[in-house]
XYZ file of C-alpha atoms in Angstrom:
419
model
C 36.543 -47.679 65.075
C 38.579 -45.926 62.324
C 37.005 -48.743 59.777
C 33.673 -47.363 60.715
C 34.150 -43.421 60.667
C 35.940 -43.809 57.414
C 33.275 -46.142 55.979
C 30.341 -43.174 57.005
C 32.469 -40.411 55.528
C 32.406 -42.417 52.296
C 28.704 -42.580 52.604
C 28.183 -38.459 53.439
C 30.697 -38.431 49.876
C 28.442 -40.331 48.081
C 25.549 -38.858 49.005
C 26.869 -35.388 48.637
C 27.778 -36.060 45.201
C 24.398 -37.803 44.159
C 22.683 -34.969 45.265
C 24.882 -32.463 43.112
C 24.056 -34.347 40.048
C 20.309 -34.642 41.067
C 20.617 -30.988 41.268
C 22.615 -30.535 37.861
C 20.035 -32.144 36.107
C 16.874 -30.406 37.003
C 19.146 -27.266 36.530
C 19.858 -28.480 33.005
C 16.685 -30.166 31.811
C 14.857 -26.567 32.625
C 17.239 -24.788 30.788
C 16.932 -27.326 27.893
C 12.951 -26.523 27.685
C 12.905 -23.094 28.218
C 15.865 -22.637 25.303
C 14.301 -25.111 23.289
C 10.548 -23.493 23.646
C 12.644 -20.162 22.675
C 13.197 -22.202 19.326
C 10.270 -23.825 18.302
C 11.613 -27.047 19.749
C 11.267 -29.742 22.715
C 14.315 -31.632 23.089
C 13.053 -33.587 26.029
C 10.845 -35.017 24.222
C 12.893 -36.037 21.416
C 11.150 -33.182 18.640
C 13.229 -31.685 16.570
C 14.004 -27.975 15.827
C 11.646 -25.538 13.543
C 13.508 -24.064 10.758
C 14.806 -21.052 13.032
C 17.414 -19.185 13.538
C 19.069 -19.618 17.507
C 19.665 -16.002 17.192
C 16.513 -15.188 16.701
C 15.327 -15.639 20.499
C 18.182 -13.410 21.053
C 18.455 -10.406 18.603
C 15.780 -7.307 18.680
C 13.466 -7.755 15.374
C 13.626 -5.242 12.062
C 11.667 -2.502 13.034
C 8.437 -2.207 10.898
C 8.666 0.553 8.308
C 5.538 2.197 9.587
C 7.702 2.183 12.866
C 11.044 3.641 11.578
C 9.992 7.376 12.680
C 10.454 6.400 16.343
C 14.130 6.185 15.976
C 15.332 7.777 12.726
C 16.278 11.482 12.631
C 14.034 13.104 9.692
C 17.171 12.637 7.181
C 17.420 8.892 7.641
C 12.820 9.344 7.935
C 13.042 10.450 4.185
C 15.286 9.009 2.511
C 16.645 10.399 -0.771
C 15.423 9.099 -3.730
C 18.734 6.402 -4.523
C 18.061 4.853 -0.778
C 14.644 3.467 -1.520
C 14.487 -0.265 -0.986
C 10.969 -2.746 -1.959
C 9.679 -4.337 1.481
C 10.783 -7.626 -0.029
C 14.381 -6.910 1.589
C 12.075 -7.715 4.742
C 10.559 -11.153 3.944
C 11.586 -14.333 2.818
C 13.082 -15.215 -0.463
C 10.709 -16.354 -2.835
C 10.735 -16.839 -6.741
C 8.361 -14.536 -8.775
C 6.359 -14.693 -11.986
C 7.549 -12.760 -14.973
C 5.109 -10.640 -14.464
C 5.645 -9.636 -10.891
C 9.404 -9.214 -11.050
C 8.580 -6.903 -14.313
C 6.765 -4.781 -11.969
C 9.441 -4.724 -9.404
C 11.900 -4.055 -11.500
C 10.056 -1.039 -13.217
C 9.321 0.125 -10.074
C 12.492 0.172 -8.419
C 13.652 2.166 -11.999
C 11.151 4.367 -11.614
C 11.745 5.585 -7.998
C 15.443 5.208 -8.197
C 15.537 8.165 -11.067
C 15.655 11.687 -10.485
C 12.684 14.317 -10.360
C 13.079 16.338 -13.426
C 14.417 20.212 -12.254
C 11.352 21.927 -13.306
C 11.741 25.837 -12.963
C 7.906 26.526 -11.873
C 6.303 23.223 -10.710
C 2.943 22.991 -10.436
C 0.246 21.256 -8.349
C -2.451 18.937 -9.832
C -6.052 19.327 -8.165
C -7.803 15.949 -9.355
C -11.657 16.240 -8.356
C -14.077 13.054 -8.316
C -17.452 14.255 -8.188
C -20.621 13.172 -9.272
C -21.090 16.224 -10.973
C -21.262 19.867 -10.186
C -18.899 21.411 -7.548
C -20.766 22.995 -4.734
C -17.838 25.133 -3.372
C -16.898 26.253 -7.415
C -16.984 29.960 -6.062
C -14.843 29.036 -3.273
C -12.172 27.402 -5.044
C -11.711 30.056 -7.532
C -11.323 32.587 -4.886
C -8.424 29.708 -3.855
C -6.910 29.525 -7.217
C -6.928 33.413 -7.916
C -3.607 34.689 -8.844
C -1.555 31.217 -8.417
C -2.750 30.621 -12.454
C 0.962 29.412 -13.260
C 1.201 27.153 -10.403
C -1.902 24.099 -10.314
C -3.700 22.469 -12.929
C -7.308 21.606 -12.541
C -8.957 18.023 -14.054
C -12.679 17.040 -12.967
C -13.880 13.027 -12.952
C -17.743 13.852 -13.435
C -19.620 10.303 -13.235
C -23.099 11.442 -13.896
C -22.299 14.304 -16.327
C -21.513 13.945 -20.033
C -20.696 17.735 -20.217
C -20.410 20.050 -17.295
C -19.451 23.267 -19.711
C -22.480 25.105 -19.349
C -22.722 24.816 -15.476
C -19.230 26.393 -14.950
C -19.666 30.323 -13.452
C -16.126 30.877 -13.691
C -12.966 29.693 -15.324
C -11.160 27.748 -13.482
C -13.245 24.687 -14.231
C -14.218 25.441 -17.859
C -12.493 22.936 -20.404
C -11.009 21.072 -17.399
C -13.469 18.080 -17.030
C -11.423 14.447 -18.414
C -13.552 11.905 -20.296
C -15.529 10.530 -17.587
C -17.235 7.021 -16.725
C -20.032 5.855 -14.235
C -18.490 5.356 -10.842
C -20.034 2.891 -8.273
C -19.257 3.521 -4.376
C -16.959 0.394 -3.075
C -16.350 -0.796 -6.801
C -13.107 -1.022 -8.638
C -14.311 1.667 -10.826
C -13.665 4.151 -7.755
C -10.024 3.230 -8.635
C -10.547 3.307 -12.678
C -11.527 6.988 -11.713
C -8.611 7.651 -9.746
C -6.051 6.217 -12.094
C -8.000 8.216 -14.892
C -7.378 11.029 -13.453
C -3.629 10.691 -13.058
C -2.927 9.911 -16.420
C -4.508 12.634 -17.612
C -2.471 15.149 -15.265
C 0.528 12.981 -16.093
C 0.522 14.463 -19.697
C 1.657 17.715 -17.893
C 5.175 17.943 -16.954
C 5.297 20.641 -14.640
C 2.534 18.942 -12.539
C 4.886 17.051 -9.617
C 2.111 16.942 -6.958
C -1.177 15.042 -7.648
C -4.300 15.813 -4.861
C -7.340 13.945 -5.120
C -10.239 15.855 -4.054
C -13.717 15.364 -3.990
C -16.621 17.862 -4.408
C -17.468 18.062 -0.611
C -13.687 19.231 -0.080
C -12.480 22.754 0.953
C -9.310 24.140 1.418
C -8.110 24.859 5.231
C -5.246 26.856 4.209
C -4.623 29.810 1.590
C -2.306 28.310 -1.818
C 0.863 29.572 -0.835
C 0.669 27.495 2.256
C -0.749 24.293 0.330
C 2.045 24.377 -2.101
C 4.933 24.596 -0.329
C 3.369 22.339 1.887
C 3.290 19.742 -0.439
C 6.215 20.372 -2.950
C 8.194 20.741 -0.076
C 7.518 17.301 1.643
C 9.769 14.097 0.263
C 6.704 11.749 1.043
C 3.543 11.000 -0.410
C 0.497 11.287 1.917
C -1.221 8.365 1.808
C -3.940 6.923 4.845
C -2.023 3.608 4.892
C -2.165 1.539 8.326
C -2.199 -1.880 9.264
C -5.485 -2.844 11.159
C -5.868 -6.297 12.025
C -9.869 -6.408 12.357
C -13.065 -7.328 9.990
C -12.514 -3.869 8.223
C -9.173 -4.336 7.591
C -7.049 -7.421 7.296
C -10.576 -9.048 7.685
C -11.398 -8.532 4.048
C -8.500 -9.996 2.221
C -8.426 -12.680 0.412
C -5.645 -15.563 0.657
C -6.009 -15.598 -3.137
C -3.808 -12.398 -3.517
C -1.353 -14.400 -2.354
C 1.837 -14.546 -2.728
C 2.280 -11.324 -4.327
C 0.287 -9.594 -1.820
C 0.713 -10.980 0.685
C -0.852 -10.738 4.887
C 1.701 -8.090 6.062
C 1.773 -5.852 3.425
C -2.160 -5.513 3.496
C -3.449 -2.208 4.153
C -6.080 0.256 4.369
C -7.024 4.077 4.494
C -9.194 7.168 3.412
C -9.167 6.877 -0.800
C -7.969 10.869 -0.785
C -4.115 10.782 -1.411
C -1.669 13.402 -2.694
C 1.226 11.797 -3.672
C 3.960 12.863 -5.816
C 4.682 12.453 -9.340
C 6.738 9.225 -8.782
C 4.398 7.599 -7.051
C 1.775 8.846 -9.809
C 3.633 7.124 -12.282
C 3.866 3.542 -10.801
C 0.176 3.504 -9.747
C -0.667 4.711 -13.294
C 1.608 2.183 -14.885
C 0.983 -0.769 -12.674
C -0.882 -3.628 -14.317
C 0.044 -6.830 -12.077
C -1.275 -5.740 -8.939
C -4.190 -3.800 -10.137
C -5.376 -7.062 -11.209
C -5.340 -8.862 -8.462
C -7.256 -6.258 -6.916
C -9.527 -6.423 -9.406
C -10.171 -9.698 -9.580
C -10.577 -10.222 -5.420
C -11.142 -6.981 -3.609
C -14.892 -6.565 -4.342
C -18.120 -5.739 -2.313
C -20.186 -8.686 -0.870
C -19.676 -11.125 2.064
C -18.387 -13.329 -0.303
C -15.669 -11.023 -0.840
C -15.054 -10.051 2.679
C -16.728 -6.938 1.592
C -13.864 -5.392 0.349
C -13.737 -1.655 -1.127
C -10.644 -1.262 -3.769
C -10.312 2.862 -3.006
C -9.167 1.814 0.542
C -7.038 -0.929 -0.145
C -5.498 -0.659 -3.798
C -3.300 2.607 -3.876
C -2.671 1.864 0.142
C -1.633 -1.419 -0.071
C 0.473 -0.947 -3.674
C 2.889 1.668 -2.428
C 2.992 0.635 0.637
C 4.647 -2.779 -1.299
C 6.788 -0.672 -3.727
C 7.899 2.183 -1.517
C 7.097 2.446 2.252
C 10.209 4.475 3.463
C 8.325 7.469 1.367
C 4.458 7.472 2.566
C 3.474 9.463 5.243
C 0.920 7.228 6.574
C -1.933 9.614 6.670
C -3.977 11.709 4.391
C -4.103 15.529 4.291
C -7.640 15.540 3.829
C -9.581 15.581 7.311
C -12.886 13.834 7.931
C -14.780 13.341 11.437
C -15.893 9.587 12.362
C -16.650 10.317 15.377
C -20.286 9.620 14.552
C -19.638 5.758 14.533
C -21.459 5.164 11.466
C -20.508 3.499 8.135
C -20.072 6.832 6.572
C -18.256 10.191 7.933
C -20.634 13.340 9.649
C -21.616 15.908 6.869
C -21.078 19.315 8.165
C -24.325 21.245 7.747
C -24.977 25.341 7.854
C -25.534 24.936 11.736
C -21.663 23.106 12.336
C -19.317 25.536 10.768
C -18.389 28.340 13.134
C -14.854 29.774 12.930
C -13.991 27.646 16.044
C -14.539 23.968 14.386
C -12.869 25.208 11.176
C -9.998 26.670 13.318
C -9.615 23.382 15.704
C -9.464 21.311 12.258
C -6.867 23.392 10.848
C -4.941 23.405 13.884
C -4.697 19.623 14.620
C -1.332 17.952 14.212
C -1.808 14.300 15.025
C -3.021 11.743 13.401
C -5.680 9.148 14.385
C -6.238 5.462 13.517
C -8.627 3.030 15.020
C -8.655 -0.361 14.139
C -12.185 -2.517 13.912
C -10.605 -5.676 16.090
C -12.709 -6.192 18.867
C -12.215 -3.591 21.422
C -11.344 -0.621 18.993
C -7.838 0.057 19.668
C -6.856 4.092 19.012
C -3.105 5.006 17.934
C -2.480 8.572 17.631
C 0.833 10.238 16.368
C 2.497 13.277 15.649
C 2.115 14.679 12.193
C 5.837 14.828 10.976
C 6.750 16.978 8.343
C 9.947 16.116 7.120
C 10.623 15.487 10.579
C 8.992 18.334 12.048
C 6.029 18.671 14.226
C 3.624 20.352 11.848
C -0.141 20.834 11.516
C -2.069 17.884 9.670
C -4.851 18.925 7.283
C -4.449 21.254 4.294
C -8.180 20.194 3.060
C -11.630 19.123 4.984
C -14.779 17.637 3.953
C -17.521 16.071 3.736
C -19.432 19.462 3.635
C -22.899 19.802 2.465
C -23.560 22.558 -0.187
C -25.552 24.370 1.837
C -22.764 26.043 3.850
C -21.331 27.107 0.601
C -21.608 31.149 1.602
C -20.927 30.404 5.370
C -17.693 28.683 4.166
C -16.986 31.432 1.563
C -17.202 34.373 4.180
C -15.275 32.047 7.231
C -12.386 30.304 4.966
C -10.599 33.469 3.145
C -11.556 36.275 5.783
C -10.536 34.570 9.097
C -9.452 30.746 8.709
C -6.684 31.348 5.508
C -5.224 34.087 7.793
C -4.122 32.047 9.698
C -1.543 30.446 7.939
C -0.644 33.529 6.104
C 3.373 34.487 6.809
C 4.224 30.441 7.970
C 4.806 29.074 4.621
C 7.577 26.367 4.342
C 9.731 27.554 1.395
């Protein structure tokens, strides 16, 4: 009897204990595949590891620097001009060409240095038109009695001489050398860079706004330039959209300078400051590669230079100091390939108002179902009002504009300036 009950304890022992180990290694093997899917890896199956890191399943990822304004203060936002770091801190080590590490490295000079201490800085108001300015009358009223504080060049494609249309003197003797300039060519960029060079040759300019002729100014000059010379950022349209209008038109053979991520787009009207001037002004390396493979056609992915170069190019050297949208505000909310011209019958003291007052940004990518991302307009950290210019106007609301803008609309932002 006892040789019996000890012989079926020995078998519950057994059994017991080849259960536990059953149970230890399901336990185990599911912990094995889930850790090793975490890794790029299947170790069941004998396969062995990608090249990354264990802790990479574990530790948060580097925030995006179109992302860092959700968590830095506006001090760490902006950086000062020593802290600025090239994007290629954030991807993987690669060797470049001589003649990509020369632009690097006379970029990184270039932003590391100093802003000279000019006593009276001025603004630089860099218009690409066609030709004549519709809203000339307009803009002098702007200008008028801020003569030591902007300089004016005009980009006039289809004019050899605009001197004898001029009614005032703003614009007289201010027109560049000019060249033809096609719509989604790399000309549009030749004209851009044109005109910086030319207000480069002026120290005092420090602020560089590209305007075009259906522009207007939401806000009186005071507010405009200590708006802008009071910012530590460019304002550049510069977001990442994943879709046939966006990431959709580049080309692999940009790469590996420029490479998937760092591919952007955005409206072609910029102010930027005089650092960022200089680089775009002096680059040579990537303006070639635009050149070369950001062109209209489908065999080109369509692409259209003025919304990729000068997004995508800072947005490589320095994205710590872009804004990430343009001061210039324009309504797509007619769907169509180009923005809604205002005519006589759309500008009424409310729509110029609700434009001026709008501080939040809008982009909406082309992937699929059009995804929307709106955020806060932050100026230096502060919740501020968006838009200092709007177009596209048509020239017939040239006296509507002139009686609405400096009566009623400039008032408004009389007594708030920044400085």
């Amino acid at each position: 009897m006892v040789t019996w009950r000890w012989m079926v304890r020995q078998r519950r022992l057994v059994l017991s204990l080849g259960l536990s180990v059953l149970f230890l290694s399901l336990f185990s093997s599911a912990f094995v595949y889930k850790f090793g899917a975490a890794l790029g890896c299947d170790f069941l199956k004998g396969n062995l590891c990608k090249n990354v890191s264990p802790l990479s399943s574990i530790a948060a990822p580097l925030p995006l620097p179109q992302d860092l304004h959700k968590d830095l203060s506006a001090q760490e936002q902006f950086p000062p001009p020593l802290r600025h770091q090239l994007p290629s801190d954030l991807e993987l080590p690669r060797n470049y060409s001589d003649d990509e590490l020369t632009a690097r490295v006379l970029a990184q000079d270039s932003l590391s240095r100093s802003t000279l201490n000019i006593e009276q800085p001025k603004l630089a108001f860099m218009f690409l038109t066609p030709g004549p300015l519709p809203f000339e009358g307009l803009w002098d009223r702007f200008f008028e009695g801020h003569e030591d504080r902007y300089s004016v060049y005009v980009h006039a494609s289809k004019k050899e001489s605009l001197g004898s249309i001029w009614k005032g003197n703003v614009f007289k003797g201010r027109e560049i050398r000019s060249e033809k300039v096609f719509w989604g060519q790399i000309a549009m960029v030749d004209a851009e860079r044109r005109l910086l060079a030319n207000a480069l040759q002026d120290k005092r300019n420090q602020y560089f706004v590209l305007l075009s002729e259906t522009c207007v100014p939401l806000h009186d000059f005071n507010y405009i330039y200590n708006y802008l010379l009071g910012a530590r950022m460019s304002f550049v349209d510069c977001f990442d959209d994943p879709g046939p209008h966006g990431l959709g038109r580049y080309s692999d053979r940009m790469m590996p300078e420029v490479s998937r991520r760092a591919w952007r787009k955005g409206a072609q009207w910029f102010a930027i400051t005089r650092q960022h001037a200089l680089l775009v002004v002096a680059d040579n390396f990537y303006y070639r590669k635009f050149s070369s493979f950001c062109k209209p056609g489908p065999e080109n992915h369509n692409c259209y230079p003025d919304e990729h170069y000068v997004q995508t190019f800072l947005h490589i050297m320095d994205p710590s100091h872009l804004a990430n949208w343009t001061v210039t505000h324009v309504d797509w909310s007619e769907g169509k390939w180009h923005p809604k011209s205002y005519a006589t019958e759309d500008v009424t003291e409310t729509t110029l108002a609700a434009i001026q007052a709008i501080n939040y940004h809008v982009h909406v990518n082309s992937d699929g179902e059009a995804k929307k991302s709106t955020v806060p307009c932050l100026w230096n950290g502060e919740h501020r009002p968006c838009f200092l210019f709007a177009r596209k106007f048509l020239p017939e609301t040239a006296d509507i504009l002139s009686k609405l803008l400096p009566q009623l609309i400039w008032q408004r932002s009389q007594g708030t300036e920044t400085l």
